Amino acid sequence: MKTITLKSKHGYDIPCRSAWDGQERVVIACHGFGSSKDSPMIQALMETFPPAGLGVVSFDFPAHGDSPIGQEGLRVPYCIGDLAAVEAQIRAQAPGVSLGYFGSSFGAYITLLYLAQAEEHGPRAFLRSAAVAMPELVESWVDQRAREDLARQGYFVPDYDYVREIRVTPAFLQDLEAHDVFRRCQPGTVRLCMVHGGRDAAAPLAHAQAFAREKQAELTVLPEGEHNLMGPGELEKVLRLSQAFFLAP
């Protein structure tokens, strides 16, 4: 695995990790909210995909992982732009490469928004525990304490044990309100494969089921799965499903 740094169009560095050594197919992996490019899921992808002929490249969203930027960079357009920068770098190195996308939770939400607006993109996206109702989910965090913190200091910190403290600002909340994947994503434009846990309390299964029906996505439900899909046998199931999806003709 290699560590590289790209420059975003907004001037900050984008920390990236690459397990790509000349494979003709490459998967860009987008981590979840409060996670990073070094998440257990992405590490598993980087260990198992390359021997099967799939390179993997991941990166830290702004204000996540090793990103040098703070809460001012946690903006939906910045996240979409950083994904675009990673793709552009891959295509510059290998113009004929076949690209796919693996998005977890918030990373799936950003992947869908990116593919909805990109003029050129790969046809396949695998969505794990997709937060397709991300605006609604984050709005549910805005309780009385959060409103007081927003008024007093300009941000609130969600009550989750994230890798790094995440500060949610009014600008990010406005971004979410303006970026609804149900409205933006058109059915049939991207080949979508989804996997979701039946006991997902962070991104409820009902949202994923509604999205899959409306957007013609293939959905596999792991009945006992929670949001991280790390229960017995679940990681292995996700790896098998995603690898088969990306390698299929």
Coordinates of N, CA and C in Angstrom, one line a residue:
M1 N 0.8 -1.2 0.0 CA 0.0 0.0 0.0 C 0.9 1.2 0.0
K2 N 0.4 2.3 -0.7 CA 1.2 3.5 -0.8 C 0.3 4.6 -0.2
T3 N 1.0 5.6 0.4 CA 0.3 6.8 0.9 C 0.7 8.0 -0.1
I4 N -0.3 8.6 -0.6 CA -0.1 9.8 -1.5 C -0.9 10.9 -1.0
T5 N -0.6 12.1 -1.5 CA -1.3 13.3 -1.2 C -1.7 14.1 -2.5
L6 N -3.0 14.4 -2.6 CA -3.4 15.2 -3.8 C -3.8 16.6 -3.3
K7 N -4.0 17.5 -4.2 CA -4.4 18.8 -3.8 C -5.8 19.0 -4.3
S8 N -6.7 19.5 -3.3 CA -8.0 19.8 -3.7 C -8.1 21.1 -4.4
K9 N -9.2 21.3 -5.1 CA -9.4 22.6 -5.9 C -9.6 23.7 -4.9
H10 N -9.8 23.4 -3.6 CA -9.9 24.5 -2.6 C -8.6 24.8 -1.9
G11 N -7.5 24.1 -2.3 CA -6.2 24.4 -1.8 C -5.7 23.5 -0.7
Y12 N -6.5 22.7 -0.1 CA -6.0 21.8 1.0 C -5.5 20.5 0.5
D13 N -4.8 19.8 1.3 CA -4.3 18.4 0.9 C -5.4 17.4 1.1
I14 N -5.4 16.4 0.2 CA -6.3 15.2 0.3 C -5.4 14.0 0.6
P15 N -5.4 13.5 1.8 CA -4.6 12.3 2.1 C -5.2 11.1 1.5
C16 N -4.4 10.3 0.7 CA -4.9 9.1 0.0 C -4.1 7.9 0.4
R17 N -4.7 6.7 0.2 CA -4.1 5.4 0.4 C -4.4 4.6 -0.9
S18 N -3.3 4.0 -1.4 CA -3.5 3.3 -2.7 C -3.0 1.8 -2.6
A19 N -3.8 0.9 -3.0 CA -3.4 -0.5 -3.2 C -3.7 -0.8 -4.7
W20 N -3.1 -0.1 -5.5 CA -3.3 -0.2 -7.0 C -1.9 -0.3 -7.6
D21 N -1.7 -1.4 -8.3 CA -0.4 -1.7 -8.9 C -0.5 -2.2 -10.3
G22 N -1.2 -1.3 -11.1 CA -1.3 -1.6 -12.5 C -2.5 -2.4 -13.0
Q23 N -3.4 -2.7 -12.0 CA -4.6 -3.4 -12.4 C -5.5 -2.6 -13.4
E24 N -6.1 -3.2 -14.3 CA -6.9 -2.5 -15.3 C -8.3 -2.0 -14.7
R25 N -8.6 -2.6 -13.6 CA -9.9 -2.2 -12.9 C -9.5 -1.6 -11.5
V26 N -10.1 -0.5 -11.2 CA -9.8 0.2 -9.9 C -11.1 0.6 -9.2
V27 N -11.1 0.4 -7.9 CA -12.3 0.8 -7.1 C -11.9 1.9 -6.2
I28 N -12.6 3.0 -6.3 CA -12.4 4.1 -5.4 C -13.3 3.9 -4.2
A29 N -12.8 3.8 -3.0 CA -13.5 3.5 -1.8 C -13.7 4.8 -0.9
C30 N -14.9 5.0 -0.6 CA -15.3 6.2 0.2 C -15.8 5.8 1.6
H31 N -15.2 6.3 2.6 CA -15.5 5.9 4.0 C -16.7 6.6 4.5
G32 N -17.2 6.1 5.7 CA -18.4 6.7 6.3 C -18.1 7.9 7.1
F33 N -19.2 8.5 7.6 CA -19.1 9.7 8.4 C -18.4 9.4 9.7
G34 N -17.4 10.2 10.0 CA -16.6 10.0 11.2 C -15.6 9.0 11.1
S35 N -15.4 8.3 10.0 CA -14.5 7.3 9.8 C -13.3 7.8 9.0
S36 N -12.6 6.9 8.3 CA -11.4 7.4 7.5 C -11.0 6.4 6.5
K37 N -10.0 6.7 5.7 CA -9.5 5.8 4.7 C -8.8 4.6 5.3
D38 N -8.6 4.6 6.6 CA -8.0 3.4 7.2 C -9.0 2.6 8.0
S39 N -10.2 2.7 7.7 CA -11.3 1.9 8.3 C -11.1 0.4 8.1
P40 N -11.6 -0.4 9.0 CA -11.4 -1.8 8.8 C -12.0 -2.3 7.5
M41 N -13.1 -1.7 7.0 CA -13.7 -2.2 5.8 C -12.7 -1.9 4.6
I42 N -12.2 -0.7 4.6 CA -11.3 -0.3 3.5 C -10.0 -1.1 3.6
Q43 N -9.5 -1.3 4.8 CA -8.3 -2.2 4.9 C -8.6 -3.6 4.3
A44 N -9.8 -4.1 4.6 CA -10.1 -5.4 4.1 C -10.2 -5.4 2.6
L45 N -10.7 -4.3 2.0 CA -10.8 -4.2 0.5 C -9.3 -4.2 0.0
M46 N -8.5 -3.5 0.6 CA -7.1 -3.3 0.1 C -6.3 -4.6 0.2
E47 N -6.7 -5.5 1.1 CA -6.0 -6.8 1.3 C -6.5 -7.8 0.3
T48 N -7.8 -7.8 0.0 CA -8.4 -8.9 -0.7 C -8.7 -8.6 -2.2
F49 N -8.9 -7.3 -2.6 CA -9.2 -7.0 -4.0 C -8.0 -7.1 -4.9
P50 N -6.8 -6.5 -4.6 CA -5.7 -6.5 -5.6 C -5.4 -7.9 -6.1
P51 N -5.3 -9.0 -5.2 CA -5.0 -10.3 -5.8 C -6.0 -10.8 -6.8
A52 N -7.2 -10.3 -6.7 CA -8.3 -10.7 -7.6 C -8.3 -9.8 -8.9
G53 N -7.4 -8.9 -9.0 CA -7.3 -8.0 -10.2 C -8.0 -6.7 -10.1
L54 N -8.3 -6.3 -8.8 CA -8.9 -5.0 -8.6 C -8.0 -4.1 -7.7
G55 N -7.6 -3.0 -8.3 CA -6.9 -2.0 -7.5 C -7.9 -1.3 -6.6
V56 N -7.4 -0.7 -5.5 CA -8.2 0.1 -4.6 C -7.5 1.4 -4.2
V57 N -8.2 2.5 -4.3 CA -7.7 3.8 -3.9 C -8.8 4.4 -2.9
S58 N -8.3 4.9 -1.8 CA -9.2 5.6 -0.9 C -8.6 6.9 -0.4
F59 N -9.4 7.7 0.3 CA -9.0 9.0 0.7 C -9.8 9.5 1.9
D60 N -9.3 10.5 2.6 CA -10.0 11.1 3.7 C -10.8 12.2 3.3
F61 N -12.1 12.2 3.6 CA -13.0 13.4 3.4 C -12.4 14.5 4.2
P62 N -12.8 15.8 3.9 CA -12.4 16.9 4.7 C -12.9 16.7 6.2
A63 N -12.0 17.1 7.1 CA -12.3 17.1 8.5 C -12.4 15.6 9.1
H64 N -11.9 14.7 8.3 CA -11.9 13.3 8.7 C -10.4 12.7 8.6
G65 N -10.2 11.7 9.4 CA -8.9 11.0 9.3 C -7.7 11.9 9.4
D66 N -6.8 11.9 8.4 CA -5.6 12.7 8.4 C -5.8 14.0 7.6
S67 N -7.0 14.4 7.3 CA -7.3 15.6 6.6 C -6.8 16.8 7.4
P68 N -6.0 17.7 6.8 CA -5.5 18.9 7.6 C -6.5 20.0 7.8
I69 N -7.7 19.8 7.2 CA -8.7 20.9 7.3 C -9.7 20.6 8.4
G70 N -10.3 21.6 9.0 CA -11.2 21.4 10.1 C -12.7 21.5 9.6
Q71 N -13.5 21.9 10.5 CA -15.0 21.9 10.3 C -15.4 22.8 9.1
E72 N -14.5 23.8 8.8 CA -14.9 24.7 7.6 C -14.9 23.9 6.3
G73 N -14.1 22.8 6.3 CA -14.1 22.0 5.1 C -15.1 20.9 5.0
L74 N -15.9 20.7 6.1 CA -16.9 19.6 6.0 C -18.1 20.2 5.3
R75 N -18.1 20.2 4.0 CA -19.1 20.6 3.1 C -19.4 19.6 2.1
V76 N -20.6 19.4 1.7 CA -21.0 18.3 0.7 C -20.3 18.6 -0.6
P77 N -20.3 19.8 -1.1 CA -19.6 20.1 -2.4 C -18.1 19.8 -2.3
Y78 N -17.4 20.0 -1.2 CA -16.0 19.7 -1.0 C -15.8 18.2 -1.1
C79 N -16.6 17.5 -0.4 CA -16.5 16.0 -0.4 C -16.7 15.5 -1.8
I80 N -17.7 16.0 -2.6 CA -17.9 15.5 -4.0 C -16.6 15.9 -4.8
G81 N -16.1 17.2 -4.6 CA -15.0 17.6 -5.3 C -13.7 16.8 -5.1
D82 N -13.6 16.3 -3.8 CA -12.4 15.5 -3.5 C -12.5 14.2 -4.2
L83 N -13.7 13.6 -4.2 CA -13.8 12.3 -5.0 C -13.5 12.6 -6.5
A84 N -13.9 13.7 -7.0 CA -13.6 14.0 -8.4 C -12.1 14.1 -8.6
A85 N -11.4 14.7 -7.7 CA -10.0 14.9 -7.8 C -9.2 13.6 -7.7
V86 N -9.7 12.6 -6.9 CA -9.1 11.3 -6.9 C -9.3 10.6 -8.2
E87 N -10.5 10.7 -8.7 CA -10.8 10.0 -10.0 C -9.9 10.6 -11.1
A88 N -9.8 12.0 -11.1 CA -9.0 12.6 -12.2 C -7.5 12.2 -12.1
Q89 N -7.0 12.0 -10.9 CA -5.6 11.6 -10.8 C -5.4 10.1 -11.3
I90 N -6.4 9.3 -11.0 CA -6.3 7.9 -11.5 C -6.4 7.9 -13.0
R91 N -7.3 8.6 -13.6 CA -7.4 8.7 -15.0 C -6.2 9.3 -15.7
A92 N -5.6 10.2 -15.0 CA -4.3 10.8 -15.6 C -3.2 9.8 -15.6
Q93 N -3.2 8.9 -14.6 CA -2.1 7.9 -14.6 C -2.5 6.7 -15.6
A94 N -3.7 6.4 -15.8 CA -4.1 5.3 -16.6 C -5.4 5.6 -17.3
P95 N -5.3 6.3 -18.5 CA -6.5 6.8 -19.1 C -7.6 5.7 -19.5
G96 N -7.1 4.5 -19.7 CA -8.0 3.5 -20.1 C -8.6 2.6 -19.0
V97 N -8.3 3.1 -17.7 CA -8.7 2.2 -16.6 C -10.2 2.2 -16.5
S98 N -10.7 1.0 -16.0 CA -12.1 0.9 -15.7 C -12.4 1.1 -14.2
L99 N -13.2 2.1 -13.9 CA -13.4 2.6 -12.5 C -14.7 2.1 -12.0
G100 N -14.7 1.7 -10.7 CA -15.9 1.4 -9.9 C -15.8 2.1 -8.6
Y101 N -16.9 2.1 -7.8 CA -17.0 2.9 -6.6 C -17.6 2.1 -5.5
F102 N -16.9 2.1 -4.3 CA -17.4 1.4 -3.1 C -17.7 2.5 -2.1
G103 N -18.9 2.7 -1.7 CA -19.2 3.7 -0.7 C -19.9 3.1 0.5
S104 N -19.4 3.5 1.7 CA -20.0 3.1 3.0 C -20.7 4.2 3.6
S105 N -22.0 4.0 4.0 CA -22.8 5.0 4.7 C -22.8 6.4 4.1
F106 N -22.2 7.4 4.8 CA -22.0 8.7 4.2 C -21.2 8.7 2.9
G107 N -20.2 7.8 2.8 CA -19.5 7.7 1.6 C -20.3 7.2 0.4
A108 N -21.3 6.4 0.7 CA -22.3 6.0 -0.3 C -23.1 7.2 -0.8
Y109 N -23.6 8.0 0.2 CA -24.3 9.2 -0.1 C -23.5 10.1 -1.1
I110 N -22.2 10.4 -0.7 CA -21.4 11.2 -1.6 C -21.2 10.6 -2.9
T111 N -20.9 9.3 -3.0 CA -20.7 8.6 -4.2 C -22.0 8.8 -5.1
L112 N -23.1 8.6 -4.6 CA -24.4 8.8 -5.4 C -24.5 10.2 -5.9
L113 N -24.2 11.2 -5.1 CA -24.3 12.6 -5.5 C -23.3 12.9 -6.6
Y114 N -22.1 12.3 -6.5 CA -21.0 12.5 -7.5 C -21.4 11.9 -8.8
L115 N -21.9 10.6 -8.8 CA -22.2 10.0 -10.0 C -23.5 10.6 -10.7
A116 N -24.3 11.2 -9.9 CA -25.5 11.9 -10.5 C -25.1 13.1 -11.3
Q117 N -23.9 13.7 -11.0 CA -23.5 14.9 -11.7 C -22.3 14.8 -12.7
A118 N -21.6 13.6 -12.5 CA -20.4 13.5 -13.3 C -20.8 13.2 -14.8
E119 N -20.0 13.8 -15.7 CA -20.3 13.6 -17.1 C -19.7 12.2 -17.6
E120 N -18.5 11.9 -17.0 CA -17.9 10.6 -17.3 C -17.6 9.9 -16.0
H121 N -18.1 8.7 -15.9 CA -17.9 7.9 -14.7 C -18.0 6.4 -15.0
G122 N -17.6 5.6 -14.1 CA -17.7 4.1 -14.3 C -19.2 3.8 -14.1
P123 N -19.6 2.6 -14.5 CA -21.0 2.2 -14.5 C -21.4 1.5 -13.2
R124 N -20.5 1.2 -12.3 CA -20.8 0.4 -11.1 C -20.5 1.1 -9.8
A125 N -21.5 1.0 -8.9 CA -21.2 1.5 -7.5 C -21.8 0.5 -6.5
F126 N -21.0 0.1 -5.6 CA -21.4 -0.8 -4.5 C -21.6 0.0 -3.3
L127 N -22.8 -0.1 -2.7 CA -23.2 0.7 -1.5 C -23.4 -0.1 -0.3
R128 N -22.6 0.1 0.7 CA -22.7 -0.6 2.0 C -23.3 0.2 3.0
S129 N -24.4 -0.2 3.6 CA -25.1 0.5 4.7 C -25.3 2.0 4.2
A130 N -25.8 2.2 3.0 CA -25.9 3.5 2.4 C -26.8 4.4 3.2
A131 N -26.3 5.6 3.5 CA -27.1 6.6 4.2 C -27.8 7.5 3.2
V132 N -28.8 6.8 2.5 CA -29.4 7.5 1.4 C -30.3 8.7 1.9
A133 N -30.7 8.6 3.2 CA -31.5 9.7 3.8 C -30.6 10.5 4.7
M134 N -29.4 10.8 4.3 CA -28.4 11.5 5.2 C -29.0 12.8 5.7
P135 N -29.6 13.7 4.9 CA -30.1 14.9 5.4 C -31.1 14.7 6.6
E136 N -32.0 13.7 6.5 CA -32.9 13.4 7.5 C -32.2 12.8 8.8
L137 N -31.2 12.0 8.6 CA -30.5 11.4 9.7 C -29.8 12.5 10.5
V138 N -29.1 13.4 9.8 CA -28.3 14.4 10.6 C -29.3 15.4 11.2
E139 N -30.4 15.7 10.6 CA -31.4 16.6 11.2 C -31.9 16.0 12.5
S140 N -32.0 14.7 12.6 CA -32.4 14.0 13.9 C -31.4 14.2 15.0
W141 N -30.2 14.6 14.7 CA -29.2 14.9 15.7 C -29.4 16.2 16.4
V142 N -30.1 17.1 15.7 CA -30.2 18.5 16.1 C -31.2 18.6 17.3
D143 N -30.8 18.3 18.5 CA -31.7 18.4 19.6 C -31.5 19.8 20.3
Q144 N -32.0 20.0 21.5 CA -31.9 21.2 22.2 C -30.4 21.6 22.4
R145 N -29.7 20.6 22.9 CA -28.2 20.8 23.2 C -27.5 21.2 21.9
A146 N -27.8 20.5 20.8 CA -27.1 20.9 19.5 C -27.5 22.3 19.1
R147 N -28.7 22.7 19.2 CA -29.1 24.0 18.8 C -28.4 25.1 19.7
E148 N -28.3 24.8 21.0 CA -27.6 25.7 21.9 C -26.1 25.8 21.5
D149 N -25.5 24.7 21.1 CA -24.1 24.7 20.7 C -23.9 25.5 19.4
L150 N -24.8 25.3 18.5 CA -24.8 26.0 17.2 C -24.9 27.5 17.4
A151 N -25.7 27.9 18.3 CA -25.9 29.3 18.6 C -24.7 29.9 19.3
R152 N -24.1 29.1 20.2 CA -23.1 29.6 21.1 C -21.7 29.6 20.4
Q153 N -21.4 28.5 19.7 CA -20.1 28.3 19.1 C -20.0 28.1 17.6
G154 N -21.2 28.0 17.0 CA -21.2 27.8 15.5 C -21.0 26.4 15.0
Y155 N -21.1 25.4 15.9 CA -21.1 24.0 15.5 C -21.6 23.1 16.7
F156 N -21.9 21.9 16.4 CA -22.2 20.9 17.5 C -21.4 19.6 17.1
V157 N -21.2 18.9 18.2 CA -20.4 17.6 18.0 C -21.4 16.4 18.2
P158 N -21.7 15.6 17.2 CA -22.6 14.5 17.3 C -22.1 13.6 18.4
D159 N -23.1 12.9 19.1 CA -22.8 12.1 20.2 C -22.5 10.7 19.7
Y160 N -21.4 10.6 19.0 CA -20.9 9.3 18.5 C -19.4 9.1 18.8
D161 N -18.9 7.9 18.9 CA -17.5 7.7 19.2 C -16.8 7.6 17.8
Y162 N -16.5 8.7 17.2 CA -15.9 8.8 15.9 C -14.4 8.7 16.1
V163 N -13.7 8.4 15.0 CA -12.2 8.4 15.0 C -11.6 9.7 15.3
R164 N -12.3 10.8 14.9 CA -11.8 12.1 15.2 C -13.1 13.0 15.5
E165 N -12.9 14.0 16.3 CA -14.1 14.8 16.7 C -14.6 15.5 15.4
I166 N -15.9 15.3 15.1 CA -16.6 15.9 14.0 C -17.5 17.0 14.4
R167 N -17.3 18.2 13.8 CA -18.1 19.4 14.2 C -19.0 19.7 13.0
V168 N -20.3 19.7 13.3 CA -21.3 19.9 12.3 C -21.7 21.4 12.4
T169 N -21.6 22.1 11.3 CA -21.8 23.5 11.2 C -23.2 23.8 10.5
P170 N -23.7 25.0 10.6 CA -24.9 25.4 9.8 C -24.7 25.2 8.3
A171 N -23.5 25.5 7.8 CA -23.2 25.4 6.4 C -23.4 23.9 6.0
F172 N -22.9 23.0 6.8 CA -23.0 21.6 6.4 C -24.5 21.1 6.4
L173 N -25.2 21.6 7.4 CA -26.7 21.3 7.5 C -27.4 21.8 6.2
Q174 N -27.0 23.0 5.8 CA -27.6 23.6 4.6 C -27.3 22.8 3.4
D175 N -26.0 22.3 3.3 CA -25.6 21.5 2.2 C -26.4 20.2 2.1
L176 N -26.6 19.6 3.2 CA -27.4 18.3 3.3 C -28.8 18.6 2.8
E177 N -29.4 19.7 3.2 CA -30.8 20.0 2.8 C -30.9 20.2 1.3
A178 N -29.8 20.6 0.7 CA -29.8 20.9 -0.8 C -29.4 19.7 -1.6
H179 N -29.0 18.6 -0.9 CA -28.5 17.5 -1.7 C -29.2 16.2 -1.3
D180 N -30.3 16.0 -2.0 CA -31.2 14.8 -1.7 C -31.0 13.8 -2.8
V181 N -30.4 12.6 -2.5 CA -30.1 11.6 -3.5 C -31.4 11.1 -4.2
F182 N -32.5 11.1 -3.4 CA -33.7 10.6 -4.0 C -34.1 11.5 -5.2
R183 N -33.9 12.8 -5.1 CA -34.3 13.7 -6.2 C -33.2 13.7 -7.3
R184 N -31.9 13.6 -6.9 CA -30.9 13.8 -7.8 C -30.5 12.6 -8.7
C185 N -30.7 11.4 -8.1 CA -30.3 10.2 -8.8 C -31.4 9.6 -9.7
Q186 N -31.0 9.4 -11.0 CA -32.0 8.9 -11.9 C -31.9 7.4 -12.1
P187 N -32.9 6.7 -12.1 CA -32.8 5.2 -12.2 C -32.2 4.8 -13.5
G188 N -31.4 3.8 -13.4 CA -30.8 3.2 -14.6 C -29.5 3.8 -15.1
T189 N -29.1 5.0 -14.6 CA -27.9 5.6 -15.1 C -26.6 5.0 -14.6
V190 N -26.7 4.4 -13.4 CA -25.5 3.7 -12.9 C -26.0 2.3 -12.4
R191 N -25.2 1.3 -12.6 CA -25.5 0.0 -12.1 C -25.2 0.0 -10.6
L192 N -26.2 -0.2 -9.8 CA -26.0 -0.1 -8.3 C -26.3 -1.5 -7.7
C193 N -25.4 -1.8 -6.7 CA -25.6 -3.0 -5.9 C -25.4 -2.6 -4.4
M194 N -26.4 -3.0 -3.6 CA -26.4 -2.5 -2.2 C -26.5 -3.7 -1.3
V195 N -25.9 -3.5 -0.1 CA -26.0 -4.4 1.0 C -26.3 -3.7 2.3
H196 N -27.2 -4.2 3.1 CA -27.7 -3.4 4.2 C -28.0 -4.4 5.3
G197 N -27.9 -3.9 6.6 CA -28.2 -4.7 7.7 C -29.7 -4.6 8.1
G198 N -30.3 -5.7 8.5 CA -31.7 -5.6 8.9 C -31.9 -4.9 10.2
R199 N -30.8 -4.8 11.0 CA -30.9 -4.1 12.3 C -30.1 -2.8 12.4
D200 N -30.0 -2.2 11.2 CA -29.2 -0.9 11.1 C -30.0 0.2 11.7
A201 N -29.5 0.7 12.9 CA -30.2 1.8 13.6 C -29.7 3.1 13.1
A202 N -28.6 3.2 12.5 CA -28.0 4.5 12.0 C -28.6 4.9 10.7
A203 N -28.7 4.0 9.8 CA -29.3 4.2 8.5 C -30.4 3.2 8.2
P204 N -31.6 3.4 8.6 CA -32.6 2.4 8.6 C -32.8 1.7 7.3
L205 N -33.0 0.4 7.4 CA -33.2 -0.5 6.2 C -34.3 0.0 5.3
A206 N -35.4 0.6 5.9 CA -36.6 1.0 5.1 C -36.2 2.1 4.1
H207 N -35.2 2.9 4.4 CA -34.7 4.0 3.5 C -34.0 3.3 2.3
A208 N -33.1 2.3 2.6 CA -32.4 1.6 1.6 C -33.3 0.9 0.7
Q209 N -34.3 0.2 1.2 CA -35.3 -0.5 0.4 C -36.1 0.4 -0.5
A210 N -36.5 1.5 0.0 CA -37.2 2.5 -0.8 C -36.3 3.0 -2.0
F211 N -35.1 3.3 -1.7 CA -34.1 3.8 -2.7 C -33.9 2.7 -3.7
A212 N -33.7 1.5 -3.3 CA -33.4 0.4 -4.2 C -34.6 0.1 -5.2
R213 N -35.8 0.2 -4.6 CA -36.9 0.0 -5.5 C -37.0 1.1 -6.6
E214 N -36.8 2.3 -6.1 CA -37.0 3.5 -7.0 C -35.9 3.6 -8.0
K215 N -34.7 3.2 -7.6 CA -33.5 3.5 -8.5 C -33.0 2.2 -9.2
Q216 N -33.8 1.1 -9.1 CA -33.5 -0.1 -9.8 C -32.2 -0.7 -9.3
A217 N -31.9 -0.7 -8.0 CA -30.7 -1.2 -7.5 C -30.9 -2.6 -6.9
E218 N -29.9 -3.5 -7.0 CA -29.9 -4.8 -6.4 C -29.6 -4.6 -4.9
L219 N -30.4 -5.2 -4.1 CA -30.2 -5.0 -2.6 C -30.2 -6.4 -2.0
T220 N -29.1 -6.6 -1.2 CA -29.0 -7.8 -0.3 C -29.1 -7.4 1.1
V221 N -30.0 -8.0 1.9 CA -30.2 -7.7 3.3 C -29.6 -8.8 4.1
L222 N -28.7 -8.4 5.1 CA -28.2 -9.3 6.1 C -29.0 -9.1 7.3
P223 N -29.9 -10.1 7.6 CA -31.0 -9.8 8.6 C -30.5 -9.4 10.0
E224 N -29.4 -10.0 10.5 CA -28.9 -9.6 11.8 C -27.9 -8.5 11.8
G225 N -27.6 -7.9 10.6 CA -26.6 -6.9 10.5 C -26.9 -5.6 11.1
E226 N -26.0 -5.0 11.8 CA -26.1 -3.6 12.3 C -25.3 -2.7 11.3
H227 N -25.2 -1.5 11.6 CA -24.7 -0.5 10.6 C -23.3 -0.8 10.1
N228 N -22.4 -1.3 10.9 CA -21.0 -1.6 10.5 C -20.9 -2.9 9.7
L229 N -21.9 -3.7 9.8 CA -21.9 -5.0 9.1 C -20.6 -5.8 9.4
M230 N -20.2 -5.8 10.7 CA -19.0 -6.5 11.1 C -19.4 -7.7 12.1
G231 N -20.6 -8.2 12.0 CA -21.0 -9.3 12.8 C -20.4 -10.6 12.2
P232 N -20.6 -11.8 12.8 CA -20.1 -13.0 12.3 C -20.4 -13.3 10.9
G233 N -19.4 -13.4 10.1 CA -19.5 -13.7 8.6 C -19.9 -12.5 7.8
E234 N -20.3 -11.4 8.3 CA -20.8 -10.3 7.5 C -19.7 -9.6 6.7
L235 N -18.6 -9.3 7.2 CA -17.5 -8.7 6.5 C -17.2 -9.6 5.2
E236 N -17.1 -10.9 5.5 CA -16.7 -11.8 4.4 C -17.8 -11.8 3.3
K237 N -19.1 -11.7 3.7 CA -20.2 -11.6 2.8 C -20.1 -10.3 2.0
V238 N -19.8 -9.2 2.6 CA -19.7 -8.0 1.9 C -18.6 -8.0 0.9
L239 N -17.4 -8.6 1.3 CA -16.3 -8.7 0.3 C -16.6 -9.6 -0.8
R240 N -17.3 -10.7 -0.6 CA -17.7 -11.6 -1.7 C -18.7 -10.9 -2.7
L241 N -19.7 -10.3 -2.1 CA -20.7 -9.6 -3.0 C -20.0 -8.5 -3.8
S242 N -19.2 -7.7 -3.2 CA -18.7 -6.5 -3.9 C -17.6 -7.0 -4.9
Q243 N -16.8 -8.0 -4.6 CA -15.8 -8.4 -5.5 C -16.5 -9.0 -6.8
A244 N -17.5 -9.9 -6.5 CA -18.2 -10.4 -7.7 C -18.9 -9.4 -8.5
F245 N -19.4 -8.3 -7.9 CA -20.1 -7.2 -8.6 C -19.1 -6.5 -9.5
F246 N -17.9 -6.2 -9.0 CA -17.0 -5.4 -9.8 C -16.3 -6.3 -10.8
L247 N -16.2 -7.6 -10.7 CA -15.6 -8.4 -11.6 C -16.5 -9.0 -12.7
A248 N -17.8 -8.8 -12.5 CA -18.8 -9.4 -13.4 C -18.6 -8.7 -14.8
P249 N -18.9 -9.4 -15.9 CA -18.9 -8.8 -17.2 C -19.8 -7.6 -17.3

